[in-house]
Short mmCIF file of C-alpha atoms and ligand atoms in Angstrom, two decimals:
data_model
loop_
_atom_site.label_atom_id
_atom_site.label_comp_id
_atom_site.label_asym_id
_atom_site.label_seq_id
_atom_site.Cartn_x
_atom_site.Cartn_y
_atom_site.Cartn_z
CA UNK A 25 -70.27 28.02 10.71
CA UNK A 26 -67.73 28.05 7.71
CA UNK A 27 -64.07 27.96 8.18
CA UNK A 28 -63.65 31.71 7.43
CA UNK A 29 -66.13 32.52 10.23
CA UNK A 30 -64.67 30.39 12.66
CA UNK A 31 -61.15 31.72 12.28
CA UNK A 32 -62.51 35.14 12.47
CA UNK A 33 -64.11 34.11 15.76
CA UNK A 34 -60.95 32.69 17.17
CA UNK A 35 -59.04 36.12 16.07
CA UNK A 36 -61.55 38.16 17.90
CA UNK A 37 -61.15 36.15 21.23
CA UNK A 38 -57.34 36.86 20.96
CA UNK A 39 -56.20 39.58 23.10
CA UNK A 40 -53.52 41.15 21.08
CA UNK A 41 -52.16 43.28 24.30
CA UNK A 42 -51.25 39.95 25.96
CA UNK A 43 -48.64 39.39 22.95
CA UNK A 44 -47.11 42.99 23.09
CA UNK A 45 -44.14 44.30 25.11
CA UNK A 46 -44.74 47.96 24.39
CA UNK A 47 -47.64 50.20 23.36
CA UNK A 48 -50.21 47.79 24.99
CA UNK A 49 -52.75 50.34 25.13
CA UNK A 50 -52.56 50.73 21.31
CA UNK A 51 -53.01 47.08 20.67
CA UNK A 52 -56.27 47.71 19.06
CA UNK A 53 -54.95 49.53 16.05
CA UNK A 54 -54.54 47.69 12.88
CA UNK A 55 -50.81 48.45 12.63
CA UNK A 56 -47.54 46.55 13.39
CA UNK A 57 -45.57 47.32 16.62
CA UNK A 58 -42.16 46.72 17.67
CA UNK A 59 -41.74 43.69 19.81
CA UNK A 60 -37.81 44.43 20.57
CA UNK A 61 -34.93 43.16 18.78
CA UNK A 62 -35.72 44.88 15.62
CA UNK A 63 -38.68 42.68 15.13
CA UNK A 64 -42.52 43.40 15.04
CA UNK A 65 -45.96 41.91 15.76
CA UNK A 66 -47.72 41.96 12.47
CA UNK A 67 -50.76 43.96 11.42
CA UNK A 68 -53.73 42.01 12.76
CA UNK A 69 -56.02 42.20 9.81
CA UNK A 70 -53.16 40.74 7.65
CA UNK A 71 -52.55 37.96 10.46
CA UNK A 72 -56.28 37.05 10.00
CA UNK A 73 -56.16 37.25 6.08
CA UNK A 74 -53.09 35.26 5.80
CA UNK A 75 -54.56 32.76 8.14
CA UNK A 76 -57.85 32.39 6.05
CA UNK A 77 -55.65 32.24 2.89
CA UNK A 78 -53.81 29.35 4.15
CA UNK A 79 -57.08 27.14 3.95
CA UNK A 80 -56.58 25.25 7.48
CA UNK A 81 -58.18 22.09 8.28
CA UNK A 82 -58.73 20.84 11.73
CA UNK A 83 -56.32 18.13 11.21
CA UNK A 84 -53.53 20.23 9.34
CA UNK A 85 -50.14 19.97 10.58
CA UNK A 86 -48.78 23.65 10.33
CA UNK A 87 -45.14 24.96 10.42
CA UNK A 88 -44.82 28.47 11.35
CA UNK A 89 -41.73 30.56 10.49
CA UNK A 90 -40.88 33.58 12.80
CA UNK A 91 -42.99 32.88 16.23
CA UNK A 92 -41.97 36.63 17.17
CA UNK A 93 -44.44 37.71 19.72
CA UNK A 94 -46.57 34.22 19.38
CA UNK A 95 -49.73 36.15 18.27
CA UNK A 96 -49.87 34.51 14.94
CA UNK A 97 -49.08 31.15 16.78
CA UNK A 98 -51.92 31.59 18.97
CA UNK A 99 -54.33 31.73 16.09
CA UNK A 100 -52.94 28.85 14.34
CA UNK A 101 -53.09 26.88 17.46
CA UNK A 102 -56.96 27.50 17.90
CA UNK A 103 -57.48 26.53 14.47
CA UNK A 104 -55.74 23.31 14.03
CA UNK A 105 -54.48 20.40 16.16
CA UNK A 106 -50.88 20.78 16.11
CA UNK A 107 -48.47 23.94 15.46
CA UNK A 108 -44.51 23.76 15.11
CA UNK A 109 -42.94 27.05 15.16
CA UNK A 110 -39.36 28.15 14.83
CA UNK A 111 -37.68 31.36 15.99
CA UNK A 112 -33.91 32.27 15.74
CA UNK A 113 -33.87 35.17 18.57
CA UNK A 114 -33.51 33.33 21.84
CA UNK A 115 -35.13 36.19 23.88
CA UNK A 116 -38.24 36.16 21.64
CA UNK A 117 -38.35 32.23 21.57
CA UNK A 118 -38.38 32.30 25.39
CA UNK A 119 -40.95 34.82 25.94
CA UNK A 120 -43.25 33.52 23.14
CA UNK A 121 -43.19 29.95 24.72
CA UNK A 122 -43.85 31.30 28.04
CA UNK A 123 -46.69 33.26 27.05
CA UNK A 124 -48.48 30.59 25.21
CA UNK A 125 -47.80 27.94 27.54
CA UNK A 126 -49.20 30.34 30.50
CA UNK A 127 -52.50 30.97 28.20
CA UNK A 128 -52.75 27.30 28.37
CA UNK A 129 -51.96 26.15 24.77
CA UNK A 130 -50.80 22.44 24.80
CA UNK A 131 -50.64 22.08 21.02
CA UNK A 132 -47.68 23.92 20.10
CA UNK A 133 -43.98 22.76 19.71
CA UNK A 134 -41.27 25.51 19.64
CA UNK A 135 -37.74 25.49 18.30
CA UNK A 136 -34.86 27.90 18.30
CA UNK A 137 -33.11 27.90 15.11
CA UNK A 138 -32.80 29.39 11.78
CA UNK A 139 -36.17 28.76 10.35
CA UNK A 140 -34.99 28.97 6.54
CA UNK A 141 -34.44 25.46 7.02
CA UNK A 142 -37.76 24.67 8.34
CA UNK A 143 -38.11 21.89 10.61
CA UNK A 144 -37.09 18.49 8.78
CA UNK A 145 -37.45 16.04 11.66
CA UNK A 146 -41.15 17.14 12.06
CA UNK A 147 -42.07 17.59 8.35
CA UNK A 148 -43.78 17.08 5.98
CA UNK A 149 -46.02 19.88 6.63
CA UNK A 150 -49.64 20.31 5.30
CA UNK A 151 -49.50 24.18 5.91
CA UNK A 152 -46.65 26.55 6.35
CA UNK A 153 -47.09 30.12 7.22
CA UNK A 154 -44.04 32.34 6.87
CA UNK A 155 -44.14 35.71 8.74
CA UNK A 156 -40.59 36.99 7.75
CA UNK A 157 -39.55 37.53 4.08
CA UNK A 158 -36.66 35.59 2.22
CA UNK A 159 -35.19 37.20 -1.11
CA UNK A 160 -36.30 33.97 -2.63
CA UNK A 161 -38.45 30.91 -1.83
CA UNK A 162 -36.38 28.56 0.62
CA UNK A 163 -36.01 25.07 -1.12
CA UNK A 164 -36.09 23.22 2.29
CA UNK A 165 -39.73 24.71 2.93
CA UNK A 166 -40.73 23.53 -0.47
CA UNK A 167 -39.23 20.24 0.32
CA UNK A 168 -41.04 20.09 3.75
CA UNK A 169 -44.46 21.00 2.19
CA UNK A 170 -46.66 17.70 1.81
CA UNK A 171 -48.32 16.82 -1.29
CA UNK A 172 -51.61 18.69 -1.40
CA UNK A 173 -50.03 21.25 1.01
CA UNK A 174 -50.20 24.91 0.98
CA UNK A 175 -47.55 27.92 1.93
CA UNK A 176 -48.12 31.46 2.56
CA UNK A 177 -45.01 33.43 2.39
CA UNK A 178 -43.62 36.89 1.65
CA UNK A 179 -40.97 36.87 -0.80
CA UNK A 180 -38.56 39.80 -1.85
CA UNK A 181 -35.91 42.04 -0.92
CA UNK A 182 -36.03 45.48 0.78
CA UNK A 183 -39.36 46.89 2.30
CA UNK A 184 -41.99 45.66 0.00
CA UNK A 185 -42.45 42.03 -0.98
CA UNK A 186 -45.02 39.92 -2.85
CA UNK A 187 -47.20 37.68 -0.61
CA UNK A 188 -47.21 34.46 -2.14
CA UNK A 189 -49.69 31.46 -2.25
CA UNK A 190 -47.73 28.44 -2.91
CA UNK A 191 -49.52 25.11 -3.68
CA UNK A 192 -48.04 21.43 -3.99
CA UNK A 193 -50.64 19.23 -5.85
CA UNK A 194 -50.98 15.53 -5.26
CA UNK A 195 -48.15 14.75 -7.75
CA UNK A 196 -45.91 17.20 -6.03
CA UNK A 197 -46.27 19.94 -8.54
CA UNK A 198 -45.58 23.31 -7.34
CA UNK A 199 -47.83 26.50 -8.17
CA UNK A 200 -47.40 29.83 -6.98
CA UNK A 201 -49.44 33.13 -7.14
CA UNK A 202 -48.77 36.70 -5.82
CA UNK A 203 -51.93 37.63 -3.74
CA UNK A 204 -50.93 40.82 -2.03
CA UNK A 205 -48.20 43.48 -1.65
CA UNK A 206 -46.97 43.28 1.97
CA UNK A 207 -43.92 44.63 4.10
CA UNK A 208 -42.44 42.07 6.55
CA UNK A 209 -39.02 42.11 8.27
CA UNK A 210 -36.58 39.96 6.48
CA UNK A 211 -35.92 36.38 7.13
CA UNK A 212 -32.47 36.74 8.41
CA UNK A 213 -29.52 34.79 7.52
CA UNK A 214 -28.56 33.16 10.87
N1 SAH B 330 -45.84 36.26 13.64
C1 SAH B 330 -45.05 36.96 14.32
C2 SAH B 330 -44.24 38.07 13.37
C3 SAH B 330 -42.81 38.32 13.70
S1 SAH B 330 -41.83 39.06 13.09
C4 SAH B 330 -46.05 37.95 15.20
O1 SAH B 330 -46.93 38.40 14.76
O2 SAH B 330 -45.54 38.37 16.27
C5 SAH B 330 -40.91 37.88 12.15
C6 SAH B 330 -40.00 36.87 13.14
O3 SAH B 330 -39.22 36.17 12.43
C7 SAH B 330 -39.12 37.62 14.03
O4 SAH B 330 -39.67 37.38 15.50
C8 SAH B 330 -37.84 37.28 13.50
O5 SAH B 330 -36.80 37.35 14.87
C9 SAH B 330 -38.03 36.09 13.12
N2 SAH B 330 -36.95 35.62 12.03
C10 SAH B 330 -36.44 36.28 11.31
N3 SAH B 330 -35.39 35.44 10.53
C11 SAH B 330 -35.49 34.14 10.93
C12 SAH B 330 -34.92 33.07 10.63
N4 SAH B 330 -33.80 32.82 9.87
N5 SAH B 330 -35.36 32.06 11.42
C13 SAH B 330 -36.15 31.95 12.45
N6 SAH B 330 -36.83 33.02 12.59
C14 SAH B 330 -36.57 34.22 12.10
#
């Protein structure tokens, strides 16, 4: 099975309702839903596309910015050996941690912090998945991306942002390209 098919399979195995607080009966709909604290669980088809775009290898060390419900975290954790996820809202951090631990995931490390700063002690990361939008690319995240690494990140102000695929080559050179127009909640300033 190729990697795309494999990740699609993991995605199908996930019960999205498990990660939702409200509207559980509508979990099958391909739209974002509120999870409290002004935050949302992302649109599932976008979670899948972004995960495929990240080009995960089984051995990739992945940093996720914005744990939220933990839904994207779960998909990443099925696909790779180790996931590091950072969330700034304590209630969401605690709930996601409990949910994922209860579901049996043992390869996720959680941190309560402002994720704009990444997770320097655990970097560099082979892959970085950002699920809240900063106005510009945060330098700490670029610094924590390993050579040969890839980052998927929505960047921009207001409701519409550019989804960027950022790559760092083996010499440390950064390239970025716009892959889609998206609408994420803002990556907040602490
Ligand atoms: N992947 C999540 C999406 C959650 S929405 C899901 O599918 O459920 C984005 C999340 O980013 C929110 O939980 C929000 O609280 C968090 N966030 C916003 N700004 C942040 C920051 N500066 N540091 C860490 N997390 C942040």
